[in-house]
Short mmCIF file of C-alpha atoms in Angstrom, two decimals:
data_model
loop_
_atom_site.label_atom_id
_atom_site.label_comp_id
_atom_site.label_asym_id
_atom_site.label_seq_id
_atom_site.Cartn_x
_atom_site.Cartn_y
_atom_site.Cartn_z
CA UNK A 1 106.57 95.85 108.76
CA UNK A 2 106.18 98.96 108.36
CA UNK A 3 106.54 100.38 104.79
CA UNK A 4 105.98 103.69 102.98
CA UNK A 5 103.64 103.62 100.24
CA UNK A 6 102.12 105.93 97.23
CA UNK A 7 97.99 105.20 97.38
CA UNK A 8 96.62 105.32 93.64
CA UNK A 9 94.53 107.46 94.43
CA UNK A 10 91.07 107.50 92.23
CA UNK A 11 89.11 109.96 95.08
CA UNK A 12 86.51 107.72 95.16
CA UNK A 13 85.18 105.41 97.80
CA UNK A 14 87.64 102.21 97.66
CA UNK A 15 90.30 103.90 97.51
CA UNK A 16 89.88 105.20 100.41
CA UNK A 17 88.95 102.52 102.45
CA UNK A 18 92.04 100.61 101.30
CA UNK A 19 94.07 104.08 102.09
CA UNK A 20 92.48 103.99 105.55
CA UNK A 21 93.59 99.98 106.42
CA UNK A 22 96.82 100.81 105.13
CA UNK A 23 97.58 103.63 107.57
CA UNK A 24 95.71 101.28 110.41
CA UNK A 25 98.38 98.91 109.65
CA UNK A 26 101.31 100.84 110.42
CA UNK A 27 102.14 101.34 106.93
CA UNK A 28 103.73 105.94 106.17
CA UNK A 29 101.83 106.81 103.62
CA UNK A 30 104.18 109.53 100.89
CA UNK A 31 102.24 110.45 98.38
CA UNK A 32 98.53 110.30 96.85
CA UNK A 33 99.39 109.29 92.91
CA UNK A 34 96.29 109.56 90.44
CA UNK A 35 96.46 109.17 86.41
CA UNK A 36 94.80 112.14 84.28
CA UNK A 37 93.62 112.84 80.83
CA UNK A 38 96.04 114.54 79.11
CA UNK A 39 95.37 117.82 79.20
CA UNK A 40 95.69 117.60 83.12
CA UNK A 41 92.44 118.95 84.04
CA UNK A 42 90.13 115.61 84.96
CA UNK A 43 91.17 112.00 86.35
CA UNK A 44 90.82 109.47 84.24
CA UNK A 45 89.14 107.05 86.22
CA UNK A 46 86.45 108.93 87.66
CA UNK A 47 86.41 112.79 85.73
CA UNK A 48 86.93 114.73 89.19
CA UNK A 49 88.79 117.95 88.23
CA UNK A 50 92.40 118.53 89.30
CA UNK A 51 90.96 121.52 92.46
CA UNK A 52 89.33 119.01 94.17
CA UNK A 53 91.84 115.88 94.22
CA UNK A 54 94.35 118.67 95.71
CA UNK A 55 92.09 119.78 98.08
CA UNK A 56 91.00 115.84 99.41
CA UNK A 57 95.56 115.95 99.22
CA UNK A 58 95.79 118.63 101.41
CA UNK A 59 93.62 117.11 104.39
CA UNK A 60 94.78 113.92 104.18
CA UNK A 61 98.42 116.18 104.50
CA UNK A 62 100.30 114.31 101.66
CA UNK A 63 101.33 115.52 97.77
CA UNK A 64 98.77 114.96 94.85
CA UNK A 65 101.25 113.47 92.08
CA UNK A 66 99.16 112.90 88.89
CA UNK A 67 100.29 111.34 85.46
CA UNK A 68 98.95 112.43 82.20
CA UNK A 69 98.01 110.03 79.56
CA UNK A 70 95.94 109.47 76.84
CA UNK A 71 95.14 105.31 76.90
CA UNK A 72 97.14 104.33 75.00
CA UNK A 73 99.70 105.80 76.84
CA UNK A 74 98.19 104.95 79.85
CA UNK A 75 100.62 101.82 80.59
CA UNK A 76 103.68 103.54 80.31
CA UNK A 77 103.29 106.87 82.02
CA UNK A 78 102.19 105.18 85.06
CA UNK A 79 105.19 102.55 85.05
CA UNK A 80 107.36 105.46 84.77
CA UNK A 81 105.84 107.17 88.06
CA UNK A 82 106.17 103.76 89.52
CA UNK A 83 109.81 103.67 89.21
CA UNK A 84 110.38 107.84 90.33
CA UNK A 85 108.36 106.54 93.42
CA UNK A 86 111.16 103.35 93.48
CA UNK A 87 113.71 105.96 93.21
CA UNK A 88 112.47 108.41 95.75
CA UNK A 89 112.84 104.87 98.80
CA UNK A 90 108.82 104.60 98.60
CA UNK A 91 108.06 100.32 99.29
CA UNK A 92 105.26 99.92 97.39
CA UNK A 93 101.56 100.78 95.92
CA UNK A 94 98.23 100.59 98.08
CA UNK A 95 95.89 99.75 95.57
CA UNK A 96 91.95 99.94 96.07
CA UNK A 97 90.92 97.01 94.44
CA UNK A 98 88.75 94.44 95.57
CA UNK A 99 87.88 91.37 93.03
CA UNK A 100 88.77 92.05 89.81
CA UNK A 101 91.44 89.70 88.31
CA UNK A 102 92.31 91.69 85.46
CA UNK A 103 93.59 94.28 87.29
CA UNK A 104 95.04 93.16 89.89
CA UNK A 105 97.74 90.92 87.36
CA UNK A 106 97.97 94.48 85.65
CA UNK A 107 99.20 96.06 88.50
CA UNK A 108 101.28 93.10 89.19
CA UNK A 109 102.79 93.83 86.04
CA UNK A 110 103.64 97.42 86.05
CA UNK A 111 104.87 97.39 89.70
CA UNK A 112 107.31 94.56 88.44
CA UNK A 113 108.34 96.52 85.55
CA UNK A 114 109.31 99.18 88.48
CA UNK A 115 110.75 97.16 91.05
CA UNK A 116 107.54 97.52 93.14
CA UNK A 117 105.99 96.27 95.61
CA UNK A 118 102.36 95.97 95.95
CA UNK A 119 99.71 95.65 98.67
CA UNK A 120 95.62 95.08 97.85
CA UNK A 121 94.14 95.90 101.51
CA UNK A 122 90.52 95.03 100.36
CA UNK A 123 91.54 92.00 98.06
CA UNK A 124 88.75 89.34 97.92
CA UNK A 125 86.71 90.82 101.15
CA UNK A 126 82.99 90.75 100.67
CA UNK A 127 82.19 94.14 98.92
CA UNK A 128 78.61 94.87 100.88
CA UNK A 129 81.18 93.86 104.31
CA UNK A 130 83.49 96.75 103.13
CA UNK A 131 80.95 99.25 101.95
CA UNK A 132 79.66 98.38 105.55
CA UNK A 133 82.69 99.38 107.17
CA UNK A 134 83.39 102.46 104.90
CA UNK A 135 80.00 103.71 106.29
CA UNK A 136 80.11 102.96 110.00
CA UNK A 137 83.79 104.28 109.86
CA UNK A 138 82.36 107.67 109.32
CA UNK A 139 83.30 108.13 105.89
CA UNK A 140 80.68 110.00 103.64
CA UNK A 141 80.55 108.84 99.49
CA UNK A 142 78.64 110.80 97.08
CA UNK A 143 77.28 108.86 93.70
CA UNK A 144 78.57 111.29 90.96
CA UNK A 145 79.04 109.12 88.30
CA UNK A 146 76.54 106.41 87.08
CA UNK A 147 76.32 104.14 83.86
CA UNK A 148 72.67 104.65 82.64
CA UNK A 149 72.41 101.27 80.96
CA UNK A 150 72.84 99.77 84.53
CA UNK A 151 71.84 102.03 86.66
CA UNK A 152 69.08 105.59 86.56
CA UNK A 153 71.19 108.79 86.44
CA UNK A 154 68.38 109.42 89.38
CA UNK A 155 71.02 108.40 91.71
CA UNK A 156 73.46 111.29 91.29
CA UNK A 157 74.55 113.52 94.14
CA UNK A 158 73.26 109.81 96.60
CA UNK A 159 75.17 110.07 99.70
CA UNK A 160 76.05 106.25 100.53
CA UNK A 161 74.14 104.90 103.46
CA UNK A 162 73.12 101.83 104.55
CA UNK A 163 69.78 102.32 103.02
CA UNK A 164 71.31 102.94 99.43
CA UNK A 165 72.86 100.14 99.64
CA UNK A 166 69.59 98.05 99.94
CA UNK A 167 68.20 100.25 97.14
CA UNK A 168 71.22 98.89 94.95
CA UNK A 169 70.73 95.08 95.25
CA UNK A 170 67.22 95.43 95.61
CA UNK A 171 67.51 96.60 91.68
CA UNK A 172 70.02 93.77 91.02
CA UNK A 173 72.74 96.34 90.96
CA UNK A 174 76.47 95.14 92.57
CA UNK A 175 76.73 97.99 95.46
CA UNK A 176 80.59 98.82 95.14
CA UNK A 177 80.14 99.25 91.88
CA UNK A 178 83.30 97.41 90.89
CA UNK A 179 81.90 96.58 87.39
CA UNK A 180 81.84 100.91 86.64
CA UNK A 181 78.05 101.00 87.05
CA UNK A 182 78.98 104.43 89.54
CA UNK A 183 81.78 106.50 90.08
CA UNK A 184 81.93 108.17 93.91
CA UNK A 185 83.87 111.09 95.89
CA UNK A 186 84.45 110.81 98.71
CA UNK A 187 84.36 114.04 100.77
CA UNK A 188 84.82 113.36 104.59
CA UNK A 189 86.20 110.89 107.14
CA UNK A 190 88.63 109.63 109.27
CA UNK A 191 91.38 110.67 106.59
CA UNK A 192 90.63 113.69 106.72
CA UNK A 193 91.45 116.42 108.96
CA UNK A 194 87.97 118.53 107.84
CA UNK A 195 85.56 118.17 105.06
CA UNK A 196 86.66 118.65 101.00
CA UNK A 197 83.86 121.36 100.67
CA UNK A 198 82.65 120.24 97.38
CA UNK A 199 79.61 121.48 95.98
CA UNK A 200 77.69 119.60 93.24
CA UNK A 201 76.56 121.46 89.97
CA UNK A 202 74.70 120.12 86.51
CA UNK A 203 74.70 116.73 84.88
CA UNK A 204 76.63 116.31 81.73
CA UNK A 205 76.29 113.24 79.21
CA UNK A 206 79.22 111.52 77.93
CA UNK A 207 77.90 108.43 75.83
CA UNK A 208 76.08 105.88 78.32
CA UNK A 209 77.57 107.79 81.09
CA UNK A 210 76.07 110.76 83.18
CA UNK A 211 78.56 113.00 85.21
CA UNK A 212 77.83 115.52 88.22
CA UNK A 213 79.63 118.83 87.79
CA UNK A 214 82.14 118.38 91.09
CA UNK A 215 83.61 121.65 92.34
CA UNK A 216 85.11 123.43 95.33
CA UNK A 217 83.10 125.92 97.24
CA UNK A 218 83.88 129.20 97.12
CA UNK A 219 84.17 132.06 99.56
CA UNK A 220 82.85 134.57 96.99
#
């Protein structure tokens, strides 16, 4: 049955593919929802700047709704935002999780508190098959964050290709990065009316993590 949904949006490959599948299944997107740091400048999950995520949303024809919270206040804010969506008549939340049981249980818990249904279009499908589908459907995903304890920072800025999947697997790294080995940003694909005009800048360090600056291309 066709349902309205809000997409839990990271700006990366898994949420993009989950969104695509939900739409192809006939469900109707209402908004993208992303949790941000308290000052509202960067996303909690992937560290993407607000303007890049707004540019993604614009090219999907959807509003970007953000929650702002510290990690300590994250769950409370998440539930409050879901309750608002519910009050607006949105029927379900769509999530890009693949096989992390703890996160599935957390999503089910917070959604139950808000009275929202849950849809996980990618759940328990083979990780490699999902990556191949992403590439074959024409999505362009670029690596923007790596955990240097598990992956060399030379992978920053690499576009996802079938060759990159093989390269990661040859290093013993999960090519989906489901355990947080790396994060991506989606800059093109069938969910956008046109590519997202991003440019990549300097690398920054945050503990074990190396992050590639992602910003919008300026016409100036």
